[in-house]
Amino acid sequence: MTDRTRRFGDYQRLLTAGRNEVSLNAFNPKLERDAGGKLIPYPPRRIKLNTVEVLRLLQPYVSVRFMDQVKAVVPLALYLALFQILFLQHMVEDSWIITGGLFAVIAGLMFFMEGLQLGLMPFGTIIGSQLPRKSPLPLVLFVALLLGISVTFAEPAIGALKAAGGNVAVERAPYLYAMLNDWSEVLVLVVGASVGLAVVVGTLRFLYGWSLKPLIYAALLPVLTLTVFAAFDPELQKVLGLAWDCGAVTTGPVTVPLVLSLGIGIAAAAGKGDSGLSGFGIVTLASLFPIIGVLLLSLFVAYSVTPEEIIEAARQAAATAQAVEPAWYERSPGVEIVLGVRAILPLVLFLFVVLTLVLREKLDNKGEILYGIVLTVIGMCIFNLGLTYGLSKLGANAGGLVPMAFMEVSGMPASPLYVYAVGLGLALAFAWFLGFGATLAEPALNALGITTENLTNGVFKKKTLINAVSIGVGCGIAIGVAKLIFDLPLVWLILPGYLLAMVLTFFSSEEFVNVAWDSAGVTTGPITVPLVLAMGLGLGNATHAVEGFGILCMASIGPIITVMITGLWARHKVKAQTRAATQVPSETHKQEAEAIL
Amino acid sequence: MSEQNITYLTDVSLLTCVVQSGLSEVILKAARDVGAMAGAISHHARGIGVRERLGLLGVAVEAEKEVISILVSSEQRDLVYDTLYRAADMNIPGRGFIYITPLEKASAYIPQSMMDQLDTSEEQA
């Protein structure tokens, strides 16, 4: 027989293993009294953490934010790479550089978004809540206008537009080349001013409770007139794609929250902040107004210089560029860093000036805000680097290779890989799924979906909206790619699309008009825009189209139409249900009446 | 059992978890898995204190919190407490806070089927 006695101490140690008790009293601070016997206020002491604790604190903080961006970037990049390898039987060129670039995009966006949250959003919240109460309306609107301009400069996707400028052949589209190279600063300024104007009009709209419908008609009239006018000019025609794409580029992760916080603040100060629709409309106008701005700028460029002058100047510039080694700030990676700093600092300065000079407010958490701003700048620089080496390269590669499926591409001996119809179908399916998948993953769309569900009392489900928008973007991108392949004039796609959208707008209810037109702006984030832009330009080069723009604007009109159609269908269904519900009692009334008679 | 009768539940404790926003799903699942099924209440809250005292490192501590309150029996108490502590990784700095409050008594409607089950098990004993 074994000895069955146990020491009680062993039992107790087993029970309390890994546990120990400390009295909270042990941490009590030593309070002191002054001469009068009163307690001296105890200043909170800094908590000191050792290295291990700091690492453990930072690990989840960093990994959550990193994974957020990984989820957005990696599936898209994998899709592009796998499509190339499986269907086009072509390895991804410079795959290591692209992988490094994509990593930079992920890291850059991570820093940028966190910095935005910590460094810029506090400004937006304070200005949004204080400015409308302390200042007269004209001053508030003026600040809104300037804010629109400075946020456009800070938008990460704007860098993609500038990067696209280098790929345009000057001989074939001189005005387009001029606007993206010599006039690129003016171009961004014009886009920014248009966004600023949109902010002003959008703010006035929910201050006075205007309906969005007449504003849409009023904005579309000059947009479509200018478009048709430009379409008749053989040179100006080539700028149309850029003008329409600018509208899609402007509404990104910087513009939307900052501008909305100001707009909602103004509406709240006027006592009109409780309407469910207050946030809507600005995004729509901010994607329509830049089109007018850019088209007007192109007219101005056309009147001030001739195509021959531009080509001549570009030739001379090319000649001198080869002779002189560019300074460090004109070369990659220097140029990306300069661009990053130039994008963020004006916005920060502007916000700071408004806060200190106009509002005379102080920020409570200076260290944190400074950290946020530094993080934003660092993030923007890294993102710009990733844009050049990762997203733009990957998109351009994919765009250049996709036509291989159905047509002969110079330098590719195996092309065409498939029978024309099959290859063409494959290319269009590729474009459709790219748009569909990228939109499905867009976080901003999720937020819009929740708002919509609340707004329509659950009639329009979040999932329905996300699906409708994703299908719309998918179809839009497929049509945009088809435009490049067949070299269709953009007018023939835009005009019917927007006319249809206008008709649908007329028949839809105010809520759906707001949601549908805003969903177009929401879909184009900082990853989709550069990827699709670069893909379009690559595709355009491979198929010998004049310019590769126009895909993004088709991706904007797509969801507008699908969301409104879905909305009309949902309303029809609800109406049919209520009609069925009201008809039954009336029939029973009739029967009762007959019974009495 | 007449309508006027009040059934007091005794041996009840209130377990409260303060965690950063978004962790409540994890907590609730862990609690459900070890049989704390009396239901839970979650509040949104804003934490103040640690974030400021950490200086710049404070940015890693989310200010938006969720407060989850769960009723547990005295026998479950320690098991649920330990499980939730581990489930929320509270041994990581800045992660959260958990505490137990003893309750004198609690009342709510108890479904008839549960009361019947109680009676039969008592008879068997």
XYZ file of C-alpha atoms in Angstrom:
722
model
C 0.000 0.000 0.000
C 1.256 3.459 -0.900
C 1.547 6.293 1.509
C -1.567 8.406 0.976
C -0.747 11.316 3.192
C -0.028 14.667 1.553
C 1.329 17.824 3.038
C -1.341 20.547 3.209
C 1.239 23.056 1.963
C 1.664 21.080 -1.296
C -2.082 21.056 -1.838
C -2.282 24.789 -1.284
C 0.611 25.508 -3.625
C -1.092 23.435 -6.337
C -4.313 25.380 -5.937
C -2.690 28.773 -6.042
C -0.060 28.024 -8.675
C 0.491 31.038 -10.912
C -1.567 33.239 -8.624
C -0.409 35.707 -6.057
C -2.158 38.412 -4.145
C -1.042 41.978 -3.666
C -2.947 44.486 -1.596
C -3.888 47.639 -3.485
C -2.868 49.521 -0.368
C 0.721 48.730 -1.249
C 0.464 51.116 -4.218
C -0.983 54.025 -2.265
C 0.861 57.277 -2.899
C 2.373 59.116 0.056
C 0.296 62.230 0.437
C 1.824 65.219 2.152
C 0.242 68.057 4.053
C 1.227 71.673 3.834
C 1.799 73.959 6.841
C -1.937 74.520 7.318
C -2.586 70.789 7.463
C -4.229 70.681 4.042
C -3.370 67.868 1.639
C -1.084 68.936 -1.192
C -2.602 67.806 -4.547
C -0.784 64.719 -5.737
C 0.481 64.989 -9.312
C -0.058 61.811 -11.363
C 3.265 60.070 -11.885
C 4.394 58.699 -15.225
C 4.174 54.927 -15.491
C 7.549 53.471 -16.393
C 7.598 50.316 -18.512
C 10.624 48.152 -19.144
C 11.604 47.043 -22.630
C 9.700 43.757 -22.532
C 6.544 45.482 -21.367
C 6.859 48.135 -24.054
C 7.237 45.460 -26.720
C 4.221 43.579 -25.410
C 2.201 46.781 -25.367
C 3.164 47.701 -28.918
C 2.865 44.250 -30.467
C -0.971 44.084 -30.671
C -1.139 47.815 -31.472
C 1.078 47.408 -34.510
C -0.128 43.999 -35.661
C -3.834 44.947 -35.751
C -3.138 48.010 -37.875
C -0.704 46.147 -40.091
C -3.154 43.316 -40.720
C -5.881 45.819 -41.667
C -3.772 47.010 -44.574
C -2.537 43.528 -45.442
C -6.157 42.463 -45.842
C -6.734 45.319 -48.261
C -3.594 44.969 -50.363
C -2.591 41.313 -50.461
C -5.740 39.713 -51.979
C -5.748 42.240 -54.826
C -2.041 41.805 -55.522
C -2.353 38.016 -55.377
C -5.296 38.130 -57.780
C -3.294 40.142 -60.302
C -0.224 37.917 -59.933
C -2.141 34.626 -60.119
C -4.069 35.766 -63.175
C -0.799 36.524 -64.932
C 0.730 33.198 -63.974
C -2.273 30.914 -64.529
C -4.043 32.422 -67.528
C -1.306 34.341 -69.270
C 1.466 31.871 -68.418
C 3.785 34.704 -67.675
C 5.817 35.222 -64.526
C 5.470 38.565 -62.789
C 8.372 40.748 -63.844
C 10.586 42.259 -61.142
C 8.604 40.317 -58.590
C 11.012 41.179 -55.755
C 10.844 44.887 -56.392
C 7.057 44.699 -56.578
C 6.870 42.689 -53.354
C 9.035 45.280 -51.640
C 6.876 48.035 -53.100
C 3.683 46.395 -51.889
C 5.210 46.033 -48.440
C 5.948 49.752 -48.541
C 2.335 50.424 -49.516
C 1.107 48.378 -46.555
C 3.500 50.000 -44.085
C 2.915 53.457 -45.539
C -0.860 53.189 -45.348
C -0.591 51.834 -41.802
C 1.448 54.840 -40.636
C -0.640 57.229 -42.668
C -4.021 56.098 -41.347
C -2.850 56.002 -37.730
C -1.228 59.412 -38.094
C -4.382 60.787 -39.656
C -6.405 59.510 -36.721
C -4.076 60.927 -34.068
C -2.691 64.018 -35.720
C -5.227 65.487 -38.120
C -8.627 64.297 -36.943
C -8.470 66.192 -33.596
C -8.093 69.412 -35.629
C -11.049 68.418 -37.770
C -13.250 67.690 -34.759
C -12.420 70.931 -32.943
C -12.719 73.091 -36.041
C -15.927 71.341 -37.067
C -17.581 71.913 -33.712
C -16.187 75.366 -32.832
C -15.788 77.291 -36.068
C -19.461 77.435 -37.115
C -20.459 78.699 -33.660
C -17.757 81.336 -33.299
C -17.477 82.743 -36.803
C -19.873 84.288 -39.327
C -21.074 82.053 -42.158
C -19.023 83.646 -44.992
C -15.801 83.069 -43.037
C -16.818 79.480 -42.327
C -17.488 78.859 -46.004
C -14.178 80.458 -46.950
C -12.370 78.118 -44.550
C -14.304 75.207 -46.065
C -13.127 76.224 -49.533
C -9.476 76.400 -48.438
C -9.849 73.114 -46.587
C -11.095 71.469 -49.779
C -7.972 72.614 -51.614
C -5.492 71.545 -48.953
C -7.034 68.128 -48.340
C -6.837 67.355 -52.052
C -3.093 67.882 -51.961
C -2.867 65.485 -49.015
C -4.878 62.735 -50.705
C -2.570 59.741 -51.351
C -4.211 58.777 -54.638
C -3.371 62.183 -56.162
C 0.242 61.000 -56.349
C -0.928 58.246 -58.687
C -2.214 60.828 -61.152
C 1.148 62.565 -61.215
C 2.922 59.237 -61.594
C 0.669 58.422 -64.536
C 1.876 61.545 -66.338
C 5.223 60.022 -67.205
C 3.630 57.257 -69.240
C 1.763 59.475 -71.687
C 3.257 59.785 -75.161
C 3.552 63.481 -75.924
C 3.156 63.143 -79.693
C -0.155 61.359 -79.478
C -1.901 63.359 -76.774
C -0.057 66.667 -76.353
C -2.667 68.396 -74.180
C -2.928 65.394 -71.886
C 0.862 65.307 -71.587
C 1.016 69.018 -70.863
C -1.638 68.833 -68.164
C 0.011 65.916 -66.386
C 3.561 67.260 -66.603
C 4.001 71.021 -67.095
C 0.610 71.872 -65.598
C 0.393 69.115 -62.996
C 0.534 71.504 -60.013
C -2.168 73.667 -61.562
C -4.189 70.540 -62.271
C -4.161 69.480 -58.617
C -4.926 73.053 -57.577
C -7.928 73.166 -59.910
C -9.152 69.807 -58.632
C -8.664 71.058 -55.068
C -10.550 74.280 -55.741
C -13.393 72.242 -57.232
C -13.497 70.066 -54.134
C -13.493 73.219 -51.993
C -16.402 74.611 -53.975
C -18.204 71.297 -53.581
C -17.703 71.517 -49.819
C -19.194 75.021 -49.797
C -22.226 74.042 -51.883
C -22.689 70.795 -49.967
C -22.573 72.647 -46.646
C -25.083 75.238 -47.827
C -27.225 72.337 -48.954
C -27.666 70.798 -45.573
C -27.799 74.164 -43.883
C -30.860 75.092 -45.902
C -32.141 71.554 -46.416
C -31.932 71.633 -50.225
C -32.709 68.465 -52.106
C -29.740 66.818 -53.806
C -31.625 66.160 -57.045
C -31.641 69.713 -58.500
C -27.988 70.084 -57.498
C -27.135 66.935 -59.442
C -29.012 68.186 -62.508
C -27.384 71.595 -62.175
C -23.901 70.070 -61.898
C -24.412 67.529 -64.670
C -25.596 70.144 -67.174
C -22.256 71.992 -67.471
C -20.347 68.704 -67.047
C -22.096 67.040 -69.977
C -22.107 70.211 -72.103
C -18.356 70.658 -71.660
C -17.825 66.954 -72.333
C -19.747 67.070 -75.606
C -17.958 70.286 -76.563
C -14.557 68.715 -75.876
C -15.554 65.547 -77.741
C -15.843 67.495 -80.994
C -12.273 68.753 -80.759
C -9.858 66.016 -81.848
C -7.132 67.168 -79.451
C -9.285 68.014 -76.431
C -11.050 64.668 -76.777
C -8.008 62.961 -75.303
C -8.265 64.930 -72.058
C -11.805 63.704 -71.333
C -10.672 60.480 -69.675
C -8.371 62.354 -67.307
C -11.051 64.911 -66.431
C -13.606 62.263 -65.561
C -11.107 60.169 -63.626
C -10.107 63.173 -61.494
C -13.578 63.155 -60.026
C -13.081 59.618 -58.780
C -9.621 60.278 -57.365
C -10.546 63.181 -55.099
C -12.716 61.439 -52.555
C -10.335 59.420 -50.411
C -9.440 58.737 -46.775
C -8.301 62.308 -46.007
C -11.004 64.319 -47.731
C -14.077 62.412 -46.649
C -13.687 62.456 -42.829
C -12.170 65.958 -42.560
C -14.656 67.574 -44.866
C -17.590 65.729 -43.349
C -16.639 66.719 -39.791
C -16.704 70.372 -40.842
C -19.943 70.006 -42.790
C -21.731 68.169 -40.013
C -20.392 70.675 -37.475
C -21.888 73.545 -39.472
C -25.227 71.780 -39.753
C -25.224 70.964 -36.037
C -24.450 74.589 -35.109
C -27.472 75.652 -37.138
C -29.587 73.085 -35.296
C -30.002 70.892 -38.337
C -27.570 68.124 -37.534
C -30.142 65.504 -36.670
C -31.253 64.698 -40.203
C -30.045 61.253 -41.234
C -28.878 62.662 -44.530
C -26.561 65.374 -43.180
C -23.359 63.614 -44.147
C -24.348 62.939 -47.722
C -24.035 64.961 -50.867
C -20.617 66.551 -50.394
C -18.907 63.444 -51.734
C -21.144 63.459 -54.802
C -20.489 67.109 -55.561
C -16.786 66.628 -54.856
C -16.652 64.021 -57.585
C -18.665 66.066 -60.145
C -17.159 69.555 -59.720
C -13.541 68.527 -60.485
C -14.687 67.321 -63.905
C -15.879 70.845 -64.720
C -12.680 72.304 -63.297
C -10.356 70.048 -65.257
C -12.291 70.505 -68.515
C -12.150 74.297 -68.095
C -8.421 74.039 -67.402
C -7.939 71.970 -70.555
C -9.763 74.673 -72.550
C -7.436 77.247 -71.032
C -4.381 75.135 -71.881
C -5.694 74.688 -75.417
C -6.042 78.454 -75.894
C -2.663 79.324 -74.414
C -0.389 76.810 -76.135
C -0.548 74.822 -79.382
C 0.142 71.088 -79.548
C 3.267 71.748 -81.606
C 4.718 73.974 -78.893
C 4.115 71.301 -76.253
C 5.779 68.581 -78.323
C 8.720 70.859 -79.032
C 9.106 71.783 -75.353
C 8.867 68.118 -74.303
C 11.592 67.183 -76.806
C 13.878 69.897 -75.516
C 13.195 68.881 -71.920
C 14.000 65.269 -72.762
C 17.240 66.339 -74.401
C 18.390 68.424 -71.458
C 17.276 65.819 -68.917
C 19.665 63.306 -70.426
C 22.557 65.737 -70.282
C 22.188 66.827 -66.666
C 22.156 64.416 -63.755
C 18.975 65.315 -61.815
C 19.381 66.590 -58.270
C 18.617 64.184 -55.402
C 15.153 65.645 -54.911
C 14.230 64.981 -58.545
C 15.200 61.330 -58.433
C 13.514 58.374 -56.811
C 13.441 57.913 -53.810
C 14.107 61.611 -53.049
C 11.203 62.819 -55.145
C 8.721 60.630 -53.272
C 9.845 62.033 -49.927
C 9.615 65.609 -51.134
C 6.143 64.899 -52.506
C 5.059 63.352 -49.215
C 6.186 66.330 -47.146
C 4.690 68.788 -49.614
C 1.348 66.988 -49.507
C 0.867 66.979 -45.744
C 2.532 70.135 -44.430
C 0.248 72.691 -46.146
C -2.799 70.932 -44.696
C -1.303 70.859 -41.201
C -0.258 74.504 -41.396
C -3.668 75.523 -42.647
C -5.477 73.632 -39.881
C -3.094 75.078 -37.297
C -3.584 78.646 -38.517
C -7.367 78.288 -38.419
C -7.201 76.839 -34.933
C -4.874 79.409 -33.383
C -5.695 82.619 -35.278
C -9.395 82.230 -36.042
C -10.575 80.125 -33.124
C -7.895 80.952 -30.539
C -8.185 77.418 -29.247
C -5.408 75.312 -27.799
C -4.847 71.631 -28.348
C -4.621 69.619 -25.144
C -2.465 66.773 -26.337
C 0.426 68.354 -28.194
C 2.817 65.387 -28.008
C 0.285 62.971 -29.413
C -0.727 65.300 -32.239
C 2.875 65.974 -33.179
C 3.475 62.223 -33.219
C 0.414 61.815 -35.441
C 1.593 64.458 -37.893
C 5.096 63.000 -38.089
C 3.539 59.573 -38.646
C 1.314 60.951 -41.424
C 4.277 62.467 -43.244
C 6.381 59.317 -42.862
C 3.441 57.204 -44.001
C 2.831 59.395 -47.048
C 6.517 59.173 -48.062
C 6.641 55.387 -47.702
C 3.305 55.067 -49.495
C 4.582 57.185 -52.388
C 7.620 54.917 -52.673
C 5.370 51.860 -52.653
C 3.158 53.497 -55.245
C 6.057 53.854 -57.654
C 7.642 50.450 -57.095
C 4.649 48.328 -56.105
C 1.123 49.298 -57.126
C 1.869 51.278 -60.284
C 4.343 48.698 -61.538
C 2.051 45.775 -60.785
C -0.937 47.490 -62.381
C 1.052 48.520 -65.454
C 2.449 45.002 -65.782
C -0.974 43.415 -65.594
C -2.459 45.975 -67.956
C 0.314 45.414 -70.468
C -0.049 41.642 -70.360
C -3.831 41.197 -70.379
C -4.210 42.019 -74.101
C -1.875 39.064 -74.744
C -4.865 36.824 -74.213
C -6.567 37.866 -77.428
C -4.230 39.900 -79.595
C -0.659 40.025 -80.728
C 1.541 42.029 -78.406
C 4.954 43.049 -79.638
C 7.740 41.275 -77.799
C 5.494 38.396 -76.711
C 6.070 35.528 -79.144
C 3.332 33.320 -77.708
C 0.574 35.901 -78.113
C -2.308 35.651 -78.759
C -2.684 32.869 -76.231
C -6.333 32.087 -76.878
C -8.919 32.287 -79.626
C -9.996 35.924 -79.973
C -13.448 35.543 -78.380
C -12.216 33.405 -75.482
C -9.276 35.709 -74.783
C -11.472 38.788 -74.924
C -13.967 37.192 -72.559
C -11.126 36.288 -70.223
C -9.805 39.855 -70.230
C -13.234 41.325 -69.500
C -13.919 38.747 -66.770
C -10.554 39.635 -65.256
C -11.531 43.305 -65.177
C -14.992 42.548 -63.769
C -13.693 40.451 -60.882
C -10.954 42.982 -60.153
C -13.553 45.712 -59.675
C -15.970 43.462 -57.819
C -13.371 42.100 -55.394
C -11.643 45.402 -54.726
C -14.940 47.069 -53.907
C -16.177 44.253 -51.703
C -13.088 44.726 -49.517
C -13.358 48.527 -49.263
C -13.912 49.416 -45.570
C -15.615 52.719 -46.345
C -18.359 50.857 -48.175
C -19.146 48.836 -45.067
C -19.752 52.070 -43.141
C -21.986 53.399 -45.904
C -23.903 50.115 -45.847
C -24.660 50.461 -42.131
C -25.806 54.059 -42.590
C -28.055 53.025 -45.439
C -29.619 50.227 -43.456
C -30.456 52.641 -40.627
C -31.681 55.270 -43.047
C -34.144 52.973 -44.796
C -35.308 51.216 -41.628
C -33.777 47.951 -42.764
C -35.544 47.776 -46.138
C -32.229 48.176 -47.911
C -29.876 45.689 -46.257
C -26.171 46.400 -45.847
C -25.328 43.322 -47.883
C -27.645 44.397 -50.695
C -25.913 47.750 -50.952
C -22.410 46.262 -50.875
C -23.363 43.765 -53.563
C -25.070 46.379 -55.716
C -22.084 48.725 -55.517
C -19.558 45.926 -56.147
C -21.447 44.657 -59.191
C -21.687 48.222 -60.445
C -17.946 48.804 -60.078
C -17.176 45.428 -61.666
C -19.320 46.209 -64.703
C -17.899 49.726 -64.849
C -14.298 48.535 -64.924
C -15.115 45.851 -67.492
C -16.751 48.487 -69.718
C -13.781 50.784 -69.159
C -11.391 48.035 -70.254
C -13.573 47.319 -73.282
C -13.371 51.034 -74.096
C -9.564 50.787 -74.191
C -9.519 47.560 -76.189
C -11.910 48.762 -78.900
C -10.741 52.377 -78.595
C -14.304 53.612 -78.153
C -14.767 57.339 -77.622
C -15.477 57.981 -73.928
C -18.405 60.303 -74.722
C -20.453 57.448 -76.108
C -20.162 55.645 -72.790
C -20.484 58.609 -70.440
C -23.381 60.399 -72.084
C -25.866 57.493 -72.076
C -24.657 56.394 -68.641
C -25.222 59.741 -66.985
C -28.459 60.384 -68.887
C -29.740 57.052 -67.565
C -28.533 58.042 -64.092
C -30.436 61.353 -64.427
C -33.635 59.557 -65.385
C -33.230 57.140 -62.484
C -32.508 60.088 -60.170
C -35.779 61.672 -61.225
C -37.743 58.564 -60.246
C -35.822 57.607 -57.089
C -36.552 58.841 -53.585
C -34.258 61.413 -51.968
C -32.585 58.829 -49.701
C -31.547 56.569 -52.537
C -30.327 59.449 -54.671
C -28.032 60.435 -51.802
C -26.774 56.929 -51.150
C -26.330 56.011 -54.812
C -24.402 59.108 -55.853
C -22.224 58.975 -52.759
C -21.429 55.294 -53.195
C -19.582 56.185 -56.389
C -17.121 58.344 -54.504
C -16.694 55.913 -51.658
C -15.541 53.018 -53.799
C -12.300 54.508 -54.998
C -9.747 54.187 -52.226
C -5.982 54.648 -52.123
C -5.271 51.101 -53.309
C -7.851 50.731 -56.062
C -7.130 54.067 -57.719
C -3.398 53.645 -58.452
C -3.827 50.004 -59.392
C -6.670 50.653 -61.832
C -5.075 53.819 -63.224
C -1.769 52.059 -63.869
C -3.543 49.025 -65.311
C -5.490 51.248 -67.673
C -2.378 53.048 -68.849
C -0.525 49.765 -69.362
C -3.468 48.322 -71.232
C -3.746 51.463 -73.316
C -0.080 51.244 -74.285
C -0.372 47.569 -75.238
C -3.505 48.011 -77.339
C -2.148 51.248 -78.851
C -4.999 53.313 -77.468
C -4.256 57.017 -77.306
C -4.665 57.304 -73.540
C -5.466 54.859 -70.780
C -7.794 56.990 -68.662
C -11.512 56.524 -68.330
C -11.729 53.251 -66.427
C -12.171 54.942 -63.050
C -15.009 57.144 -64.214
C -16.825 54.119 -65.594
C -16.310 52.563 -62.152
C -18.080 55.616 -60.698
C -21.130 55.599 -62.925
C -21.607 51.826 -62.573
C -22.615 51.784 -58.890
C -24.776 54.919 -59.258
C -26.946 53.085 -61.748
C -27.001 49.706 -59.990
C -27.775 51.197 -56.556
C -30.643 53.299 -57.880
C -32.085 50.377 -59.815
C -31.863 48.206 -56.701
C -33.491 51.006 -54.703
C -36.355 51.355 -57.174
C -36.829 47.605 -57.164
C -36.891 47.526 -53.337
C -39.479 50.326 -53.302
C -41.563 48.489 -55.858
C -41.454 45.368 -53.675
C -42.478 47.292 -50.540
C -45.324 48.958 -52.457
C -46.543 45.612 -53.766
C -46.530 44.256 -50.214
C -48.480 47.173 -48.767
C -50.944 47.004 -51.657
C -51.494 43.327 -50.968
C -51.938 44.125 -47.278
C -54.455 46.913 -47.879
C -56.410 45.011 -50.492
C -57.340 42.166 -48.182
C -59.282 44.259 -45.640
C -61.087 46.156 -48.383
C -62.287 42.882 -49.852
C -63.548 41.731 -46.481
C -65.343 45.072 -46.128
C -66.997 44.434 -49.452
C -68.044 40.971 -48.346
C -69.404 42.365 -45.095
C -71.341 44.963 -46.995
C -72.730 42.281 -49.300
C -73.650 40.127 -46.309
C -75.562 43.003 -44.732
C -77.370 43.753 -47.939
C -45.986 28.746 -7.280
C -48.219 31.787 -6.918
C -47.794 35.007 -8.889
C -46.816 36.995 -5.802
C -43.920 34.756 -4.914
C -40.460 36.164 -5.427
C -37.622 33.769 -6.009
C -34.339 35.061 -4.716
C -31.196 33.793 -6.355
C -28.390 33.613 -3.852
C -24.684 32.830 -4.243
C -24.430 35.345 -7.099
C -21.442 37.439 -8.087
C -21.117 40.174 -10.657
C -18.111 39.887 -12.901
C -17.114 43.067 -14.719
C -14.631 43.267 -17.563
C -13.275 46.539 -18.934
C -11.582 45.921 -22.273
C -10.696 47.924 -25.336
C -13.481 48.378 -27.836
C -14.009 45.407 -30.128
C -12.942 42.688 -27.696
C -16.422 42.018 -26.293
C -17.122 39.237 -28.811
C -14.075 37.291 -27.636
C -15.028 37.775 -23.969
C -18.633 36.728 -24.442
C -17.692 33.611 -26.364
C -15.168 32.580 -23.704
C -17.752 33.148 -20.969
C -20.392 31.133 -22.829
C -17.929 28.286 -23.377
C -17.383 27.809 -19.635
C -21.091 27.922 -18.868
C -21.704 31.485 -17.708
C -25.067 31.765 -19.413
C -27.032 34.225 -17.305
C -26.620 36.813 -20.017
C -24.401 39.835 -20.198
C -24.637 43.580 -20.482
C -22.163 45.597 -22.497
C -21.664 49.350 -22.243
C -19.536 51.633 -24.308
C -17.211 53.781 -22.303
C -14.173 55.991 -22.524
C -11.149 55.143 -20.425
C -9.144 57.876 -18.759
C -5.903 57.641 -16.814
C -3.428 55.059 -18.000
C -3.294 56.492 -21.513
C -2.218 59.896 -20.200
C 0.245 58.502 -17.693
C 2.085 56.431 -20.301
C 3.189 59.505 -22.243
C 3.711 58.903 -25.949
C 3.317 55.148 -25.479
C -0.283 55.902 -24.553
C -1.236 55.947 -28.239
C -1.078 52.155 -28.107
C -3.868 52.088 -25.525
C -7.287 52.401 -27.099
C -9.374 55.025 -25.254
C -12.665 53.526 -26.446
C -13.646 50.776 -24.028
C -16.341 48.223 -23.622
C -17.588 47.319 -20.150
C -19.065 43.817 -19.964
C -20.990 42.720 -16.892
C -21.833 39.051 -16.391
C -23.736 37.399 -13.516
C -22.012 34.226 -12.288
C -22.714 31.742 -9.502
C -20.246 31.450 -6.658
C -19.101 28.027 -7.865
C -18.443 29.261 -11.406
C -16.879 32.461 -10.232
C -13.179 31.618 -10.172
C -13.300 29.503 -13.324
C -14.995 32.238 -15.347
C -12.721 34.893 -13.861
C -9.555 33.022 -14.853
C -10.938 32.110 -18.271
C -11.838 35.701 -19.104
C -8.497 36.966 -17.833
C -6.754 34.636 -20.267
C -9.236 35.104 -23.120
C -8.732 38.870 -23.114
C -4.936 38.534 -22.706
C -5.031 40.789 -19.693
C -1.402 40.041 -18.923
C -0.530 42.423 -21.752
C -0.080 46.019 -20.601
C -2.938 48.360 -21.412
C -5.235 45.542 -22.350
C -7.974 45.653 -19.735
C -9.280 45.254 -16.235
C -11.467 42.652 -14.547
C -13.119 42.527 -11.110
C -15.719 40.658 -9.094
C -18.392 42.166 -6.872
C -20.303 39.887 -4.461
C -24.066 40.334 -4.782
C -26.442 39.754 -1.896
C -29.308 38.533 -3.999
C -30.751 38.767 -7.475
C -34.154 38.104 -9.019
C -35.544 37.613 -12.456
C -38.094 35.405 -14.103
C -36.907 31.809 -14.097
C -38.426 29.636 -16.815
C -40.769 26.919 -15.475
C -38.790 24.164 -17.173
C -35.668 25.157 -15.256
C -37.565 25.178 -11.943
C -39.025 21.719 -12.714
C -35.571 20.388 -13.436
C -34.452 21.744 -10.063
C -37.323 19.970 -8.235
C -36.701 16.560 -9.803
C -32.981 16.688 -9.035
C -33.822 17.576 -5.414
C -36.259 14.634 -5.157
C -33.610 12.267 -6.453
C -31.198 13.552 -3.831
